[in-house]
């Protein structure tokens, strides 16, 4: 039969990344133009792996916006949920690669088109056809896209979709820590699947030790699967009936951007047509092994989208 549709909701933007680290963009001899935005990355990750994905969000009706829509289409992502704002511009991020490996961002978002998506602009037919509805947190920061986010989530849930949430905290975008935590937790108990990184787990629980107890303090009764990704240490999984960890693979990581999105895309692509693995540990471990492989592969190339593997790439990586 036809493969189930994964709809990914949220922002898409362009990162301008210096070609050398330790200097600001203005001091760099060159820069890369890297399309990104976690929800868009996830849609492309799914599609590259042979799944069916749609992106729902808003872009500027400008060169950058049309370039981004083109990238989604070229990667086979359904574009019927994309809106273009006549006035606001596409979101941009200007990155500094600090010499300690951390990234600093300066954003063009005052406001950018993604933040202006309105509830009445949503393609509800598309959203109702989702088997999995995936989203992040950036769209919760301001109105009207916060209302659009809430409505899309509700409509998808009512139509029977599995809700998948990656809070993908981008702290500098939020007015305060408290606001970020409050907004993220306000939609916490709606999701069926939640993926957090170890850093986000620390932020949300305000605890320093990242153990099972800390993770389980975020459990809610409607949750089917909680995942904590741990970079080169792989991931931990929690369900109502079992929990454990799955190791990832040894690679020479050059850029971890997009690893989490690759992981999520691989996870959703595998469960959209077989949700039984959510209740069966061996099956789930296989799914997570594949998701770890996709995350690991993504760290071996620069950028997020160019580094997302195809299904055959992922399979041959697992065979070696
Ligand atoms: P996020 O990008 O959300 O911070 P992580 O950095 O934890 O998430 O990465 C997501 C997944 O990608 C990990 O669970 C792991 O499977 C894989 N991964 C990330 N970094 C590495 C690495 N250095 N080596 C191998 N696998 C990695």
XYZ file of C-alpha atoms and ligand atoms in Angstrom:
347
model
C 0.000 0.000 0.000
C 0.979 3.659 -0.049
C 3.502 4.754 2.536
C 2.177 6.800 5.434
C 2.760 10.540 5.292
C 4.973 12.287 7.842
C 4.131 15.982 8.139
C 6.827 18.164 9.696
C 5.779 21.572 10.986
C 7.906 24.648 11.703
C 10.726 26.841 10.493
C 13.122 26.712 7.578
C 15.975 29.174 7.192
C 19.461 29.716 5.831
C 22.588 29.618 7.989
C 25.583 31.610 6.805
C 28.560 29.733 8.209
C 32.177 30.964 8.059
C 34.651 28.577 6.399
C 37.094 29.014 9.286
C 36.512 28.885 13.019
C 37.571 31.349 15.674
C 36.543 34.429 13.705
C 33.257 36.198 13.063
C 31.579 36.051 9.675
C 32.910 39.512 8.805
C 36.503 38.362 9.380
C 36.166 35.039 7.568
C 37.745 34.586 4.132
C 34.607 32.796 2.982
C 31.252 31.437 4.048
C 28.862 28.594 3.285
C 25.167 29.074 2.659
C 23.562 26.215 4.571
C 19.802 25.671 4.404
C 18.387 24.350 7.662
C 15.707 24.583 10.314
C 15.133 21.392 12.270
C 11.601 20.593 11.007
C 12.678 21.050 7.377
C 15.747 18.880 7.982
C 13.533 16.134 9.396
C 11.220 16.220 6.352
C 14.217 15.921 4.018
C 15.766 13.172 6.165
C 12.563 11.108 5.849
C 12.334 11.676 2.123
C 16.002 10.798 1.454
C 15.446 7.510 3.261
C 12.552 6.698 0.955
C 9.687 7.782 3.210
C 6.889 10.207 2.371
C 7.194 13.651 3.973
C 5.552 17.060 3.762
C 6.768 20.355 5.216
C 4.308 22.856 6.688
C 5.590 26.365 7.315
C 6.030 29.836 5.895
C 8.839 31.324 3.831
C 9.433 34.806 2.489
C 8.246 35.474 -1.067
C 11.856 36.317 -1.878
C 14.836 34.623 -3.568
C 15.813 32.822 -0.375
C 12.283 31.543 0.249
C 11.919 30.167 -3.262
C 15.381 28.635 -3.068
C 14.390 26.796 0.136
C 11.106 25.575 -1.344
C 13.122 24.325 -4.329
C 15.434 22.368 -2.028
C 12.441 20.692 -0.369
C 10.940 19.768 -3.755
C 14.222 18.527 -5.175
C 14.423 16.188 -2.197
C 10.932 14.863 -2.823
C 9.228 16.633 0.076
C 5.526 17.431 -0.535
C 5.265 21.237 -0.808
C 1.512 21.725 -0.481
C 1.816 23.019 3.071
C 4.252 25.813 2.259
C 3.011 29.411 2.407
C 4.854 32.506 1.195
C 4.594 35.821 3.046
C 4.301 38.810 0.718
C 6.081 41.222 3.067
C 8.293 39.493 5.582
C 11.611 37.987 4.534
C 12.892 34.461 4.929
C 14.650 33.853 8.267
C 18.470 33.999 8.176
C 21.103 33.045 10.730
C 24.663 34.399 10.744
C 26.909 31.964 12.524
C 30.217 32.347 14.322
C 32.228 29.177 14.903
C 34.028 29.828 18.170
C 37.452 28.285 18.623
C 36.058 26.138 21.472
C 33.774 24.429 18.927
C 30.568 26.183 20.056
C 28.388 28.115 17.623
C 27.070 31.602 18.112
C 24.108 32.872 16.116
C 22.853 36.249 15.009
C 19.388 36.052 13.514
C 17.378 37.994 11.016
C 13.932 37.448 12.527
C 12.198 40.735 13.207
C 9.857 39.194 12.291
C 10.764 36.660 9.627
C 8.154 34.948 7.454
C 8.177 31.679 9.448
C 6.911 33.503 12.549
C 3.945 34.945 10.637
C 2.189 31.714 9.674
C -1.480 32.133 10.656
C -3.942 29.395 11.665
C -6.237 30.286 8.718
C -3.391 29.651 6.257
C -2.861 26.007 7.248
C -3.486 23.319 4.651
C -5.786 21.315 6.898
C -6.424 18.609 4.323
C -2.709 17.875 4.160
C -2.376 17.906 7.952
C -5.364 15.560 8.334
C -3.690 13.075 6.009
C -0.616 12.794 8.255
C 0.105 9.484 9.958
C 2.834 11.177 11.967
C 2.862 14.879 12.786
C 6.260 16.210 13.875
C 7.147 19.624 15.340
C 9.658 21.636 17.339
C 9.518 24.643 19.667
C 10.664 27.691 17.704
C 7.138 28.101 16.348
C 5.877 28.528 19.937
C 7.885 31.692 20.606
C 5.541 34.260 19.046
C 2.089 34.802 17.599
C 0.573 34.166 15.154
C 2.654 31.061 14.447
C 2.112 29.808 17.987
C -1.645 29.608 17.316
C -0.971 27.985 13.947
C 1.231 25.434 15.698
C -1.447 24.644 18.315
C -4.174 24.304 15.690
C -2.107 22.095 13.377
C -1.233 19.848 16.315
C -4.877 19.557 17.344
C -6.120 18.837 13.823
C -3.457 16.165 13.275
C -4.235 14.510 16.605
C -7.987 14.512 15.940
C -7.366 12.869 12.583
C -5.460 10.092 14.344
C -1.828 11.065 13.743
C 0.961 10.105 16.098
C 2.462 13.320 17.490
C 6.261 13.581 17.530
C 8.047 16.388 19.395
C 11.669 17.470 19.368
C 11.851 20.613 21.541
C 15.107 21.528 19.815
C 15.864 24.289 22.248
C 17.599 27.273 20.690
C 18.062 29.255 23.856
C 19.139 32.604 22.341
C 15.836 32.820 20.464
C 13.778 32.834 23.659
C 13.157 35.940 25.756
C 14.214 34.019 28.895
C 15.004 30.542 30.260
C 11.751 30.563 32.171
C 9.713 31.364 29.081
C 11.404 28.595 27.089
C 10.786 26.030 29.824
C 7.168 27.124 30.324
C 6.271 27.023 26.626
C 8.015 23.714 26.016
C 6.325 22.098 29.012
C 2.926 23.564 28.041
C 2.699 21.139 25.104
C 4.697 18.326 26.712
C 1.798 15.978 27.477
C 0.307 16.162 23.965
C 3.115 14.207 22.293
C 3.219 10.446 21.721
C 6.946 10.488 20.977
C 9.473 12.920 22.417
C 13.160 13.178 21.574
C 15.456 15.343 23.675
C 19.231 15.681 23.739
C 21.147 15.299 27.006
C 21.598 19.087 27.060
C 17.850 19.674 26.751
C 17.147 17.093 29.432
C 19.400 19.052 31.800
C 17.747 22.324 30.850
C 14.193 21.056 31.269
C 14.724 19.185 34.534
C 17.282 21.630 35.992
C 19.280 18.603 37.133
C 22.960 17.965 36.579
C 22.929 14.177 36.611
C 21.514 12.674 33.481
C 20.268 9.284 34.584
C 17.102 7.191 34.232
C 15.464 8.931 37.151
C 16.018 12.346 35.587
C 14.655 11.163 32.252
C 11.648 9.477 33.859
C 10.777 12.684 35.708
C 9.723 13.941 32.263
C 7.458 10.951 31.627
C 3.750 11.608 31.092
C 0.939 9.033 30.946
C 0.108 9.546 27.253
C 3.703 9.133 26.143
C 4.607 6.069 24.058
C 8.328 6.673 23.606
C 10.861 9.026 25.190
C 14.307 9.229 23.606
C 17.407 10.910 24.946
C 20.184 11.337 22.388
C 23.729 11.385 23.766
C 25.906 12.311 20.776
C 28.760 9.806 20.411
C 27.247 7.718 23.216
C 24.150 6.869 21.164
C 20.712 7.091 22.749
C 18.545 5.951 25.613
C 14.915 4.905 25.201
C 12.007 4.760 27.628
C 8.555 3.246 27.149
C 5.867 2.261 29.636
C 7.199 -1.301 29.752
C 10.933 -1.209 29.108
C 13.953 1.034 28.807
C 17.582 0.764 27.777
C 20.255 2.205 25.542
C 21.586 1.636 22.051
C 25.159 2.500 21.135
C 25.994 4.473 18.045
C 28.865 3.932 15.599
C 32.465 5.110 15.582
C 32.948 7.778 12.942
C 35.255 10.715 12.306
C 32.825 13.496 13.092
C 33.508 16.766 11.268
C 30.204 18.615 11.875
C 27.386 17.399 14.126
C 24.814 19.848 12.716
C 21.675 17.953 11.771
C 22.620 14.697 13.544
C 19.567 14.909 15.783
C 17.268 15.680 12.837
C 18.729 12.789 10.877
C 18.119 10.534 13.888
C 14.492 11.700 14.202
C 13.823 11.378 10.464
C 15.158 7.826 10.459
C 13.078 6.951 13.513
C 9.824 8.344 12.087
C 10.358 6.831 8.645
C 10.641 3.396 10.252
C 7.682 3.629 12.624
C 5.137 5.425 10.431
C 3.935 2.168 8.892
C 4.724 -0.144 11.796
C 3.939 1.308 15.191
C 4.163 -2.132 16.799
C 7.848 -1.473 17.522
C 6.755 1.031 20.149
C 5.618 -1.948 22.218
C 8.289 -4.465 21.335
C 11.823 -3.931 22.614
C 13.819 -5.963 20.067
C 12.056 -4.234 17.180
C 12.592 -0.831 18.746
C 16.301 -1.514 19.283
C 16.670 -2.325 15.570
C 14.904 0.902 14.661
C 17.206 2.879 16.973
C 20.312 1.175 15.616
C 19.338 2.434 12.159
C 18.552 5.908 13.555
C 21.968 6.014 15.295
C 23.625 5.034 12.017
C 21.861 7.883 10.202
C 22.865 10.327 12.964
C 26.474 9.123 12.832
C 26.661 9.381 9.024
C 25.358 12.954 9.212
C 28.281 13.983 11.447
C 30.831 12.853 8.839
C 29.963 15.634 6.368
C 29.699 19.396 6.675
C 26.252 20.955 6.917
C 22.927 19.361 7.786
C 20.952 18.763 4.595
C 23.895 17.713 2.372
C 24.891 15.212 5.081
C 21.533 13.397 5.394
C 21.931 9.823 4.095
C 19.914 7.996 1.470
C 18.488 4.597 2.388
C 21.165 2.725 0.426
C 23.930 4.794 2.031
C 22.572 3.957 5.482
C 22.219 0.256 4.666
C 25.739 -0.061 3.272
C 27.115 1.829 6.309
C 25.450 -0.784 8.544
C 26.888 -3.667 6.490
C 30.526 -2.493 6.776
P 21.326 16.692 18.689
O 21.869 16.924 17.287
O 19.848 16.779 18.762
O 22.077 17.419 19.762
P 22.957 14.380 19.212
O 24.148 15.240 19.032
O 22.825 13.620 20.474
O 21.601 15.157 18.974
O 22.986 13.362 17.983
C 21.885 12.586 17.599
C 22.355 11.199 17.256
O 23.340 11.252 16.221
C 23.023 10.482 18.414
O 22.067 9.812 19.199
C 23.935 9.527 17.668
O 23.221 8.397 17.226
C 24.376 10.317 16.457
N 25.636 11.023 16.720
C 25.813 12.322 17.083
N 27.112 12.626 17.262
C 27.796 11.500 16.999
C 29.204 11.146 16.988
N 30.150 12.033 17.313
N 29.528 9.867 16.644
C 28.595 8.966 16.320
N 27.270 9.227 16.318
C 26.868 10.471 16.643
